[in-house]
Amino acid sequence: MRILAAMMKHETNSFSPVKTDLARFEAWGLHLNEAVLDAYRGTNMPIAAYIELAERRGAELVTPVAAEAMPSGLVEREAYETLVEWILAPIEAGDIDAVFLDLHGAMTAEHLPDGEGHLLQRIREIAPDMPIAVTLDMHTNLTAAMVANCDVMIGYKSYPHTDMYDVGRQIAEVLWDKIEGRADPVMAWGPAPVLAQTLCMGSDDEPMKSLQEATRREEKATPILAATVFGGFPMVDVEHAGASVVTVADGDSAAAEACRDRLLSQVWSVHEDLVYEHRPVMAALKEAKERNVAPIVLLDHADNVGSGGTSDVMTVIKSVIDSGLQGVAVATVFDPEAAAQMHAGGEGAEITVDLGGKLAMPSLGLEGQPLRLTGKVLKVTDGRWIVRGPMYTGVEVNTGPTAVFETGGVKIVVTSVHHEPWDAGILSENGIDPLACRYILLKSRIHYRAGFAPLAKATYTLDGQGVTTSDNSILTYKNIRRPIYPLDPAESVEQA
């Protein structure tokens, strides 16, 4: 058999000013043909599971592309169509027997609100009977087109996403069972009228912990083959944004529908717990300063590049400096100009730099506000290192020319390529011992837990500025389905 395995992943934030062109994919991970196998075989990614199972069966692998970009603004039309054409070309040639796709589920292009659904429709138009398996992120905004145009699908159950390989393998086995005549998978799905916030979706926290435990219980019951609760991705203004459920059963549509309904009911029962409550930054910093433990993790979650943030908003960093905290490591500030200035000065150079604040955020009515700082360049690197932690294990990171800048009691990792700091390597590979820090300030939301939660003695969320805000009131939604909680009162949602 000839098996196509491909990856096309982007979490689109329609409020983000960060451009998503093909170079954006190249900066994080764009591999073609044999290079896909070299990059992802043996990693903790869904496509690695696809590769392993196909090779175990002696199938011939076709890997046209594996592409992923850090979350950012709408995917440019040319970039989207290029990626899609790379995937479609071997199918159009007529010599593919099954397709295994590693997708995100919240990709929106300039010309298409549902990037994944459109890709799957295109495949079905070419090969109506093609067996297709899809692995999706927990933050998928699920659509009817996605479900109707594949045979089986599943989403991650963990956030941070440490189970990517496991769920990829699970759903790949289901499709192989269909191909080899051992199963007849059928699916049921439905949306939940909740615009949940990603800060409330950590799988070690309630309510997502119980929701994901419920999916695992469902999967232990015959004939359920896979069950997924998607929290959705709220920072994109499309009709289908929000939570949802999809289930896969072996030949029993009624069982799939009943399982779906149970999970949807459970999602609605905790809708209030899926919305974050804010508090002043200085109040959180005061409390953190009084704690006699270390290291303490501080989260600048409104500027999280892992959800489309610019990663150069200096509001929270300024508050930390003004509060007098010492022994602070910051990861990361995206500022290629400042990184170049630090590389030019070299290690040990004393410089004054206007750090961050290079990108305006028109969707929030905010201009960029650099922070002028004087300090020392502690270290410069090429920004390349291998992830050793439990998320993206074995994948190479490239933050571009990178520097560590020290000002007062604060060490700031400055990068030339966007990166969410989910692995402690972002500090240790740049000469900072995380365990020697009093505070670790991360532009992250939940993924930081993969590498930093085992180290942290306490964690505080700091409600700053940025396009990954958890405050729905400052975002303008024009296209999202209504009514939906919390944009609309729960009573009106229930009545609808």
GROMACS .gro file of C-alpha atoms in nm:
model
  496
    1MET     CA    1   0.000   0.000   0.000
    2ARG     CA    2   0.098   0.362  -0.055
    3ILE     CA    3   0.021   0.573   0.252
    4LEU     CA    4   0.024   0.951   0.255
    5ALA     CA    5   0.121   1.108   0.586
    6ALA     CA    6   0.129   1.487   0.607
    7MET     CA    7   0.117   1.770   0.858
    8MET     CA    8  -0.033   2.117   0.815
    9LYS     CA    9  -0.075   2.306   1.142
   10HIS     CA   10  -0.154   2.662   1.237
   11GLU     CA   11  -0.363   2.812   1.517
   12THR     CA   12  -0.494   3.134   1.366
   13ASN     CA   13  -0.557   3.443   1.579
   14SER     CA   14  -0.757   3.685   1.366
   15PHE     CA   15  -0.679   3.968   1.611
   16SER     CA   16  -0.302   3.920   1.572
   17PRO     CA   17  -0.094   4.161   1.360
   18VAL     CA   18   0.174   3.895   1.299
   19LYS     CA   19   0.191   3.796   0.932
   20THR     CA   20   0.146   3.428   0.841
   21ASP     CA   21   0.320   3.369   0.511
   22LEU     CA   22   0.520   3.069   0.394
   23ALA     CA   23   0.828   3.212   0.566
   24ARG     CA   24   0.639   3.186   0.895
   25PHE     CA   25   0.611   2.810   0.841
   26GLU     CA   26   0.973   2.787   0.732
   27ALA     CA   27   1.080   2.960   1.055
   28TRP     CA   28   0.925   2.692   1.274
   29GLY     CA   29   0.904   2.378   1.065
   30LEU     CA   30   0.855   2.321   0.692
   31HIS     CA   31   0.987   1.992   0.559
   32LEU     CA   32   0.931   1.826   0.223
   33ASN     CA   33   0.940   1.463   0.109
   34GLU     CA   34   1.221   1.258   0.270
   35ALA     CA   35   1.306   1.547   0.502
   36VAL     CA   36   0.973   1.486   0.678
   37LEU     CA   37   1.093   1.143   0.790
   38ASP     CA   38   1.424   1.282   0.910
   39ALA     CA   39   1.255   1.560   1.107
   40TYR     CA   40   0.974   1.367   1.276
   41ARG     CA   41   1.048   0.993   1.290
   42GLY     CA   42   1.085   0.899   1.658
   43THR     CA   43   0.942   1.225   1.793
   44ASN     CA   44   0.637   1.279   2.012
   45MET     CA   45   0.422   1.399   1.721
   46PRO     CA   46   0.112   1.241   1.560
   47ILE     CA   47   0.290   1.215   1.227
   48ALA     CA   48   0.559   1.007   1.399
   49ALA     CA   49   0.290   0.755   1.496
   50TYR     CA   50   0.161   0.749   1.138
   51ILE     CA   51   0.511   0.681   1.009
   52GLU     CA   52   0.578   0.405   1.261
   53LEU     CA   53   0.254   0.216   1.197
   54ALA     CA   54   0.287   0.238   0.819
   55GLU     CA   55   0.645   0.115   0.824
   56ARG     CA   56   0.551  -0.168   1.059
   57ARG     CA   57   0.299  -0.288   0.800
   58GLY     CA   58   0.548  -0.263   0.517
   59ALA     CA   59   0.357   0.018   0.349
   60GLU     CA   60   0.526   0.263   0.117
   61LEU     CA   61   0.522   0.608   0.273
   62VAL     CA   62   0.456   0.929   0.083
   63THR     CA   63   0.532   1.237   0.292
   64PRO     CA   64   0.485   1.544   0.072
   65VAL     CA   65   0.499   1.804   0.348
   66ALA     CA   66   0.511   1.858   0.723
   67ALA     CA   67   0.447   2.224   0.798
   68GLU     CA   68   0.379   2.405   1.123
   69ALA     CA   69   0.392   2.773   1.212
   70MET     CA   70   0.376   2.948   1.546
   71PRO     CA   71   0.022   3.088   1.595
   72SER     CA   72  -0.029   3.429   1.433
   73GLY     CA   73  -0.267   3.619   1.208
   74LEU     CA   74  -0.469   3.499   0.908
   75VAL     CA   75  -0.276   3.260   0.683
   76GLU     CA   76  -0.196   3.432   0.357
   77ARG     CA   77  -0.377   3.287   0.058
   78GLU     CA   78  -0.061   3.196  -0.132
   79ALA     CA   79   0.089   3.014   0.168
   80TYR     CA   80  -0.230   2.818   0.233
   81GLU     CA   81  -0.279   2.714  -0.130
   82THR     CA   82   0.086   2.611  -0.162
   83LEU     CA   83   0.063   2.379   0.139
   84VAL     CA   84  -0.265   2.231   0.018
   85GLU     CA   85  -0.133   2.168  -0.332
   86TRP     CA   86   0.169   1.985  -0.192
   87ILE     CA   87  -0.065   1.751  -0.006
   88LEU     CA   88  -0.306   1.706  -0.297
   89ALA     CA   89  -0.048   1.636  -0.569
   90PRO     CA   90   0.020   1.269  -0.481
   91ILE     CA   91  -0.355   1.207  -0.439
   92GLU     CA   92  -0.428   1.364  -0.777
   93ALA     CA   93  -0.167   1.131  -0.926
   94GLY     CA   94  -0.400   0.846  -0.827
   95ASP     CA   95  -0.156   0.620  -0.646
   96ILE     CA   96  -0.244   0.677  -0.278
   97ASP     CA   97  -0.442   0.417  -0.080
   98ALA     CA   98  -0.501   0.601   0.250
   99VAL     CA   99  -0.434   0.944   0.402
  100PHE     CA  100  -0.318   1.020   0.758
  101LEU     CA  101  -0.323   1.390   0.845
  102ASP     CA  102  -0.169   1.572   1.141
  103LEU     CA  103  -0.371   1.897   1.149
  104HIS     CA  104  -0.447   2.166   1.405
  105GLY     CA  105  -0.816   2.243   1.363
  106ALA     CA  106  -0.812   2.623   1.405
  107MET     CA  107  -0.654   2.734   1.078
  108THR     CA  108  -0.818   3.031   0.909
  109ALA     CA  109  -0.685   3.175   0.584
  110GLU     CA  110  -0.742   3.516   0.428
  111HIS     CA  111  -0.995   3.363   0.188
  112LEU     CA  112  -1.124   3.064   0.389
  113PRO     CA  113  -1.259   3.056   0.746
  114ASP     CA  114  -1.216   2.677   0.774
  115GLY     CA  115  -0.871   2.581   0.651
  116GLU     CA  116  -0.884   2.216   0.755
  117GLY     CA  117  -1.239   2.159   0.633
  118HIS     CA  118  -1.150   2.298   0.291
  119LEU     CA  119  -0.842   2.075   0.263
  120LEU     CA  120  -1.045   1.766   0.348
  121GLN     CA  121  -1.317   1.862   0.100
  122ARG     CA  122  -1.056   1.896  -0.172
  123ILE     CA  123  -0.923   1.548  -0.096
  124ARG     CA  124  -1.273   1.398  -0.106
  125GLU     CA  125  -1.346   1.567  -0.439
  126ILE     CA  126  -1.040   1.399  -0.588
  127ALA     CA  127  -1.083   1.061  -0.416
  128PRO     CA  128  -1.437   1.017  -0.274
  129ASP     CA  129  -1.363   0.677  -0.118
  130MET     CA  130  -1.020   0.756   0.023
  131PRO     CA  131  -0.977   0.636   0.385
  132ILE     CA  132  -0.873   0.943   0.589
  133ALA     CA  133  -0.764   0.975   0.953
  134VAL     CA  134  -0.716   1.312   1.121
  135THR     CA  135  -0.549   1.412   1.447
  136LEU     CA  136  -0.643   1.755   1.583
  137ASP     CA  137  -0.539   1.992   1.859
  138MET     CA  138  -0.754   2.033   2.172
  139HIS     CA  139  -0.816   2.391   2.055
  140THR     CA  140  -0.988   2.284   1.735
  141ASN     CA  141  -1.288   2.487   1.623
  142LEU     CA  142  -1.472   2.191   1.473
  143THR     CA  143  -1.687   2.216   1.161
  144ALA     CA  144  -1.929   1.991   0.975
  145ALA     CA  145  -1.692   1.998   0.676
  146MET     CA  146  -1.408   1.851   0.883
  147VAL     CA  147  -1.622   1.564   1.009
  148ALA     CA  148  -1.802   1.492   0.681
  149ASN     CA  149  -1.482   1.463   0.482
  150CYS     CA  150  -1.281   1.211   0.683
  151ASP     CA  151  -1.342   0.864   0.825
  152VAL     CA  152  -1.204   0.903   1.177
  153MET     CA  153  -1.072   1.188   1.390
  154ILE     CA  154  -0.947   1.253   1.739
  155GLY     CA  155  -0.807   1.542   1.942
  156TYR     CA  156  -0.541   1.573   2.210
  157LYS     CA  157  -0.663   1.506   2.562
  158SER     CA  158  -0.377   1.684   2.736
  159TYR     CA  159  -0.292   2.053   2.759
  160PRO     CA  160   0.003   2.099   2.753
  161HIS     CA  161  -0.008   1.859   2.458
  162THR     CA  162   0.210   1.576   2.583
  163ASP     CA  163  -0.011   1.303   2.429
  164MET     CA  164   0.024   1.398   2.062
  165TYR     CA  165   0.193   1.072   1.962
  166ASP     CA  166  -0.050   0.865   2.170
  167VAL     CA  167  -0.369   1.003   2.016
  168GLY     CA  168  -0.213   0.993   1.669
  169ARG     CA  169  -0.139   0.627   1.718
  170GLN     CA  170  -0.487   0.561   1.861
  171ILE     CA  171  -0.673   0.704   1.562
  172ALA     CA  172  -0.427   0.559   1.310
  173GLU     CA  173  -0.495   0.213   1.452
  174VAL     CA  174  -0.869   0.273   1.406
  175LEU     CA  175  -0.823   0.363   1.039
  176TRP     CA  176  -0.594   0.065   0.984
  177ASP     CA  177  -0.864  -0.155   1.139
  178LYS     CA  178  -1.110  -0.012   0.885
  179ILE     CA  179  -0.869  -0.067   0.596
  180GLU     CA  180  -0.801  -0.424   0.705
  181GLY     CA  181  -1.169  -0.506   0.764
  182ARG     CA  182  -1.174  -0.525   1.144
  183ALA     CA  183  -1.383  -0.213   1.212
  184ASP     CA  184  -1.657   0.002   1.059
  185PRO     CA  185  -1.608   0.343   1.224
  186VAL     CA  186  -1.891   0.599   1.227
  187MET     CA  187  -1.880   0.949   1.377
  188ALA     CA  188  -2.110   1.190   1.558
  189TRP     CA  189  -2.034   1.549   1.649
  190GLY     CA  190  -2.188   1.865   1.783
  191PRO     CA  191  -2.095   2.217   1.896
  192ALA     CA  192  -2.127   2.343   2.254
  193PRO     CA  193  -2.242   2.707   2.286
  194VAL     CA  194  -1.934   2.807   2.490
  195LEU     CA  195  -1.648   3.034   2.387
  196ALA     CA  196  -1.413   2.879   2.639
  197GLN     CA  197  -1.083   3.048   2.721
  198THR     CA  198  -0.761   2.857   2.678
  199LEU     CA  199  -0.636   2.969   3.020
  200CYS     CA  200  -0.917   2.754   3.164
  201MET     CA  201  -0.836   2.444   2.959
  202GLY     CA  202  -0.536   2.298   3.142
  203SER     CA  203  -0.596   1.924   3.159
  204ASP     CA  204  -0.458   1.907   3.513
  205ASP     CA  205  -0.719   2.162   3.624
  206GLU     CA  206  -1.094   2.159   3.654
  207PRO     CA  207  -1.311   2.159   3.456
  208MET     CA  208  -1.102   2.019   3.168
  209LYS     CA  209  -0.955   1.746   3.386
  210SER     CA  210  -1.297   1.591   3.447
  211LEU     CA  211  -1.405   1.644   3.087
  212GLN     CA  212  -1.105   1.456   2.954
  213GLU     CA  213  -1.143   1.185   3.214
  214ALA     CA  214  -1.498   1.142   3.083
  215THR     CA  215  -1.368   1.091   2.728
  216ARG     CA  216  -1.133   0.820   2.850
  217ARG     CA  217  -1.415   0.642   3.032
  218GLU     CA  218  -1.626   0.656   2.718
  219GLU     CA  219  -1.344   0.502   2.514
  220LYS     CA  220  -1.330   0.205   2.748
  221ALA     CA  221  -1.691   0.118   2.668
  222THR     CA  222  -1.780  -0.087   2.360
  223PRO     CA  223  -1.830   0.022   2.081
  224ILE     CA  224  -1.666   0.366   2.134
  225LEU     CA  225  -1.332   0.383   1.952
  226ALA     CA  226  -1.248   0.749   2.021
  227ALA     CA  227  -1.409   1.039   2.205
  228THR     CA  228  -1.289   1.398   2.208
  229VAL     CA  229  -1.387   1.719   2.386
  230PHE     CA  230  -1.246   2.019   2.202
  231GLY     CA  231  -1.214   2.334   2.410
  232GLY     CA  232  -1.191   2.538   2.091
  233PHE     CA  233  -0.983   2.846   2.017
  234PRO     CA  234  -1.153   3.174   2.114
  235MET     CA  235  -0.919   3.429   1.954
  236VAL     CA  236  -1.049   3.394   1.602
  237ASP     CA  237  -1.359   3.565   1.469
  238VAL     CA  238  -1.524   3.285   1.272
  239GLU     CA  239  -1.872   3.143   1.297
  240HIS     CA  240  -1.758   2.802   1.422
  241ALA     CA  241  -1.530   2.917   1.707
  242GLY     CA  242  -1.606   2.746   2.037
  243ALA     CA  243  -1.617   2.415   2.219
  244SER     CA  244  -1.737   2.093   2.056
  245VAL     CA  245  -1.741   1.714   2.079
  246VAL     CA  246  -1.673   1.436   1.829
  247THR     CA  247  -1.709   1.063   1.888
  248VAL     CA  248  -1.619   0.753   1.685
  249ALA     CA  249  -1.799   0.421   1.730
  250ASP     CA  250  -1.760   0.084   1.563
  251GLY     CA  251  -2.061   0.047   1.335
  252ASP     CA  252  -2.311   0.195   1.581
  253SER     CA  253  -2.429   0.548   1.499
  254ALA     CA  254  -2.672   0.553   1.791
  255ALA     CA  255  -2.389   0.476   2.035
  256ALA     CA  256  -2.173   0.752   1.884
  257GLU     CA  257  -2.461   1.001   1.914
  258ALA     CA  258  -2.542   0.904   2.272
  259CYS     CA  259  -2.177   0.940   2.372
  260ARG     CA  260  -2.162   1.279   2.203
  261ASP     CA  261  -2.472   1.398   2.385
  262ARG     CA  262  -2.340   1.290   2.724
  263LEU     CA  263  -2.016   1.480   2.668
  264LEU     CA  264  -2.189   1.792   2.533
  265SER     CA  265  -2.413   1.797   2.840
  266GLN     CA  266  -2.108   1.775   3.064
  267VAL     CA  267  -1.938   2.064   2.879
  268TRP     CA  268  -2.239   2.289   2.931
  269SER     CA  269  -2.265   2.193   3.297
  270VAL     CA  270  -1.925   2.358   3.358
  271HIS     CA  271  -1.958   2.654   3.121
  272GLU     CA  272  -1.896   2.912   3.396
  273ASP     CA  273  -1.568   2.744   3.490
  274LEU     CA  274  -1.440   2.782   3.132
  275VAL     CA  275  -1.418   3.162   3.169
  276TYR     CA  276  -1.118   3.328   3.337
  277GLU     CA  277  -1.152   3.588   3.615
  278HIS     CA  278  -0.905   3.879   3.603
  279ARG     CA  279  -0.725   4.068   3.879
  280PRO     CA  280  -0.474   4.358   3.886
  281VAL     CA  281  -0.114   4.278   3.791
  282MET     CA  282   0.042   4.458   4.086
  283ALA     CA  283  -0.178   4.268   4.332
  284ALA     CA  284  -0.052   3.938   4.192
  285LEU     CA  285   0.310   4.060   4.199
  286LYS     CA  286   0.276   4.176   4.559
  287GLU     CA  287   0.154   3.831   4.658
  288ALA     CA  288   0.433   3.661   4.463
  289LYS     CA  289   0.694   3.886   4.627
  290GLU     CA  290   0.575   3.777   4.971
  291ARG     CA  291   0.608   3.405   4.896
  292ASN     CA  292   0.919   3.247   5.045
  293VAL     CA  293   0.963   2.977   4.780
  294ALA     CA  294   1.152   2.953   4.453
  295PRO     CA  295   1.133   2.937   4.165
  296ILE     CA  296   0.798   3.111   4.119
  297VAL     CA  297   0.652   3.112   3.766
  298LEU     CA  298   0.482   3.431   3.646
  299LEU     CA  299   0.268   3.414   3.332
  300ASP     CA  300   0.236   3.704   3.089
  301HIS     CA  301  -0.051   3.516   2.924
  302ALA     CA  302  -0.205   3.805   2.724
  303ASP     CA  303   0.110   3.813   2.507
  304ASN     CA  304   0.149   3.441   2.447
  305VAL     CA  305   0.300   3.370   2.107
  306GLY     CA  306   0.157   3.018   2.137
  307SER     CA  307  -0.186   3.172   2.084
  308GLY     CA  308  -0.081   3.438   1.832
  309GLY     CA  309   0.069   3.706   2.055
  310THR     CA  310   0.336   3.945   1.931
  311SER     CA  311   0.561   3.841   2.221
  312ASP     CA  312   0.699   4.194   2.238
  313VAL     CA  313   0.453   4.366   2.473
  314MET     CA  314   0.655   4.508   2.762
  315THR     CA  315   0.370   4.599   3.000
  316VAL     CA  316   0.411   4.307   3.241
  317ILE     CA  317   0.791   4.311   3.221
  318LYS     CA  318   0.789   4.680   3.315
  319SER     CA  319   0.559   4.602   3.610
  320VAL     CA  320   0.799   4.330   3.728
  321ILE     CA  321   1.096   4.567   3.705
  322ASP     CA  322   0.905   4.849   3.876
  323SER     CA  323   0.803   4.615   4.158
  324GLY     CA  324   1.168   4.551   4.241
  325LEU     CA  325   1.169   4.174   4.192
  326GLN     CA  326   1.520   4.026   4.182
  327GLY     CA  327   1.648   3.700   4.039
  328VAL     CA  328   1.406   3.708   3.744
  329ALA     CA  329   1.445   3.523   3.413
  330VAL     CA  330   1.218   3.627   3.126
  331ALA     CA  331   1.137   3.410   2.822
  332THR     CA  332   1.092   3.533   2.563
  333VAL     CA  333   1.084   3.881   2.407
  334PHE     CA  334   1.065   3.881   2.028
  335ASP     CA  335   1.284   4.163   1.896
  336PRO     CA  336   1.513   4.083   1.602
  337GLU     CA  337   1.652   4.439   1.601
  338ALA     CA  338   1.753   4.423   1.966
  339ALA     CA  339   1.894   4.071   1.924
  340ALA     CA  340   2.108   4.195   1.634
  341GLN     CA  341   2.230   4.488   1.844
  342MET     CA  342   2.326   4.247   2.124
  343HIS     CA  343   2.506   4.013   1.884
  344ALA     CA  344   2.695   4.309   1.740
  345GLY     CA  345   2.800   4.419   2.088
  346GLY     CA  346   2.896   4.068   2.195
  347GLU     CA  347   2.899   3.903   2.533
  348GLY     CA  348   2.990   4.141   2.812
  349ALA     CA  349   2.885   4.454   2.622
  350GLU     CA  350   2.707   4.728   2.817
  351ILE     CA  351   2.431   4.871   2.600
  352THR     CA  352   2.111   5.073   2.610
  353VAL     CA  353   1.830   4.924   2.405
  354ASP     CA  354   1.468   5.006   2.322
  355LEU     CA  355   1.338   4.656   2.385
  356GLY     CA  356   1.015   4.516   2.243
  357GLY     CA  357   0.713   4.719   2.145
  358LYS     CA  358   0.791   4.705   1.773
  359LEU     CA  359   0.451   4.571   1.665
  360ALA     CA  360   0.128   4.769   1.687
  361MET     CA  361  -0.197   4.587   1.770
  362PRO     CA  362  -0.470   4.761   1.567
  363SER     CA  363  -0.739   4.517   1.681
  364LEU     CA  364  -0.689   4.645   2.036
  365GLY     CA  365  -0.623   5.008   1.937
  366LEU     CA  366  -0.268   4.986   2.077
  367GLU     CA  367   0.059   5.114   1.937
  368GLY     CA  368   0.387   4.943   2.015
  369GLN     CA  369   0.559   5.074   2.328
  370PRO     CA  370   0.929   4.982   2.355
  371LEU     CA  371   1.091   4.983   2.697
  372ARG     CA  372   1.429   5.161   2.717
  373LEU     CA  373   1.667   4.957   2.929
  374THR     CA  374   2.039   4.972   3.007
  375GLY     CA  375   2.224   4.653   3.091
  376LYS     CA  376   2.473   4.386   2.989
  377VAL     CA  377   2.471   4.122   2.716
  378LEU     CA  378   2.532   3.797   2.905
  379LYS     CA  379   2.517   3.549   2.619
  380VAL     CA  380   2.457   3.524   2.245
  381THR     CA  381   2.358   3.203   2.063
  382ASP     CA  382   2.229   3.087   1.725
  383GLY     CA  383   1.901   2.984   1.890
  384ARG     CA  384   1.911   2.618   1.785
  385TRP     CA  385   1.851   2.340   2.036
  386ILE     CA  386   1.662   2.011   2.077
  387VAL     CA  387   1.356   1.978   2.301
  388ARG     CA  388   1.421   1.723   2.578
  389GLY     CA  389   1.097   1.768   2.773
  390PRO     CA  390   0.767   1.583   2.735
  391MET     CA  391   0.615   1.811   2.468
  392TYR     CA  392   0.757   1.820   2.113
  393THR     CA  393   1.022   1.579   2.238
  394GLY     CA  394   1.307   1.543   1.991
  395VAL     CA  395   1.204   1.841   1.777
  396GLU     CA  396   1.463   2.106   1.696
  397VAL     CA  397   1.384   2.462   1.807
  398ASN     CA  398   1.516   2.760   1.614
  399THR     CA  399   1.470   3.099   1.781
  400GLY     CA  400   1.711   3.266   1.539
  401PRO     CA  401   1.993   3.487   1.667
  402THR     CA  402   1.921   3.495   2.039
  403ALA     CA  403   2.068   3.687   2.331
  404VAL     CA  404   2.037   3.709   2.709
  405PHE     CA  405   2.020   4.067   2.832
  406GLU     CA  406   2.057   4.151   3.203
  407THR     CA  407   1.918   4.469   3.352
  408GLY     CA  408   1.911   4.506   3.728
  409GLY     CA  409   1.798   4.172   3.869
  410VAL     CA  410   1.627   4.063   3.547
  411LYS     CA  411   1.767   3.841   3.269
  412ILE     CA  412   1.569   3.857   2.945
  413VAL     CA  413   1.594   3.603   2.661
  414VAL     CA  414   1.559   3.802   2.338
  415THR     CA  415   1.479   3.607   2.019
  416SER     CA  416   1.464   3.675   1.646
  417VAL     CA  417   1.198   3.409   1.582
  418HIS     CA  418   0.876   3.372   1.776
  419HIS     CA  419   0.878   3.095   2.035
  420GLU     CA  420   0.650   2.997   2.321
  421PRO     CA  421   0.861   2.886   2.620
  422TRP     CA  422   0.713   2.545   2.699
  423ASP     CA  423   1.046   2.373   2.757
  424ALA     CA  424   1.310   2.466   3.015
  425GLY     CA  425   1.568   2.447   2.737
  426ILE     CA  426   1.478   2.804   2.641
  427LEU     CA  427   1.665   2.904   2.958
  428SER     CA  428   1.923   2.631   3.006
  429GLU     CA  429   2.035   2.634   2.641
  430ASN     CA  430   2.092   3.007   2.681
  431GLY     CA  431   2.303   2.980   2.995
  432ILE     CA  432   2.033   3.034   3.260
  433ASP     CA  433   1.976   2.769   3.527
  434PRO     CA  434   1.599   2.766   3.591
  435LEU     CA  435   1.646   2.629   3.943
  436ALA     CA  436   1.875   2.920   4.031
  437CYS     CA  437   1.602   3.173   3.950
  438ARG     CA  438   1.378   3.333   4.209
  439TYR     CA  439   1.116   3.410   3.946
  440ILE     CA  440   1.061   3.282   3.591
  441LEU     CA  441   0.844   3.514   3.382
  442LEU     CA  442   0.706   3.334   3.077
  443LYS     CA  443   0.502   3.460   2.785
  444SER     CA  444   0.291   3.147   2.799
  445ARG     CA  445  -0.048   3.028   2.913
  446ILE     CA  446  -0.064   2.653   2.981
  447HIS     CA  447   0.205   2.491   2.763
  448TYR     CA  448   0.477   2.615   3.001
  449ARG     CA  449   0.370   2.332   3.232
  450ALA     CA  450   0.535   2.074   3.008
  451GLY     CA  451   0.883   2.192   3.104
  452PHE     CA  452   0.839   2.427   3.398
  453ALA     CA  453   0.560   2.288   3.617
  454PRO     CA  454   0.793   2.026   3.772
  455LEU     CA  455   1.024   2.312   3.877
  456ALA     CA  456   0.769   2.570   3.992
  457LYS     CA  457   0.691   2.608   4.363
  458ALA     CA  458   0.412   2.855   4.286
  459THR     CA  459   0.251   3.009   3.977
  460TYR     CA  460   0.078   3.345   3.922
  461THR     CA  461  -0.107   3.468   3.614
  462LEU     CA  462  -0.037   3.832   3.528
  463ASP     CA  463  -0.314   4.002   3.331
  464GLY     CA  464  -0.127   4.229   3.092
  465GLN     CA  465  -0.192   4.353   2.739
  466GLY     CA  466  -0.187   4.163   2.412
  467VAL     CA  467  -0.392   3.993   2.143
  468THR     CA  468  -0.411   3.671   2.345
  469THR     CA  469  -0.605   3.842   2.621
  470SER     CA  470  -0.859   3.639   2.817
  471ASP     CA  471  -1.083   3.945   2.837
  472ASN     CA  472  -1.351   3.896   2.569
  473SER     CA  473  -1.484   4.248   2.628
  474ILE     CA  474  -1.191   4.409   2.447
  475LEU     CA  475  -1.218   4.188   2.137
  476THR     CA  476  -1.462   4.268   1.858
  477TYR     CA  477  -1.646   3.962   1.728
  478LYS     CA  478  -1.852   4.007   1.411
  479ASN     CA  479  -1.882   3.657   1.265
  480ILE     CA  480  -1.908   3.416   1.557
  481ARG     CA  481  -2.230   3.221   1.605
  482ARG     CA  482  -2.470   3.371   1.856
  483PRO     CA  483  -2.587   3.324   2.119
  484ILE     CA  484  -2.273   3.189   2.281
  485TYR     CA  485  -2.153   3.209   2.641
  486PRO     CA  486  -1.998   3.434   2.778
  487LEU     CA  487  -2.062   3.684   2.497
  488ASP     CA  488  -2.431   3.625   2.573
  489PRO     CA  489  -2.598   3.545   2.905
  490ALA     CA  490  -2.632   3.177   2.990
  491GLU     CA  491  -3.011   3.217   3.003
  492SER     CA  492  -3.032   3.329   2.640
  493VAL     CA  493  -2.802   3.045   2.531
  494GLU     CA  494  -3.018   2.788   2.709
  495GLN     CA  495  -3.337   2.931   2.557
  496ALA     CA  496  -3.188   2.910   2.210
   0.00000   0.00000   0.00000
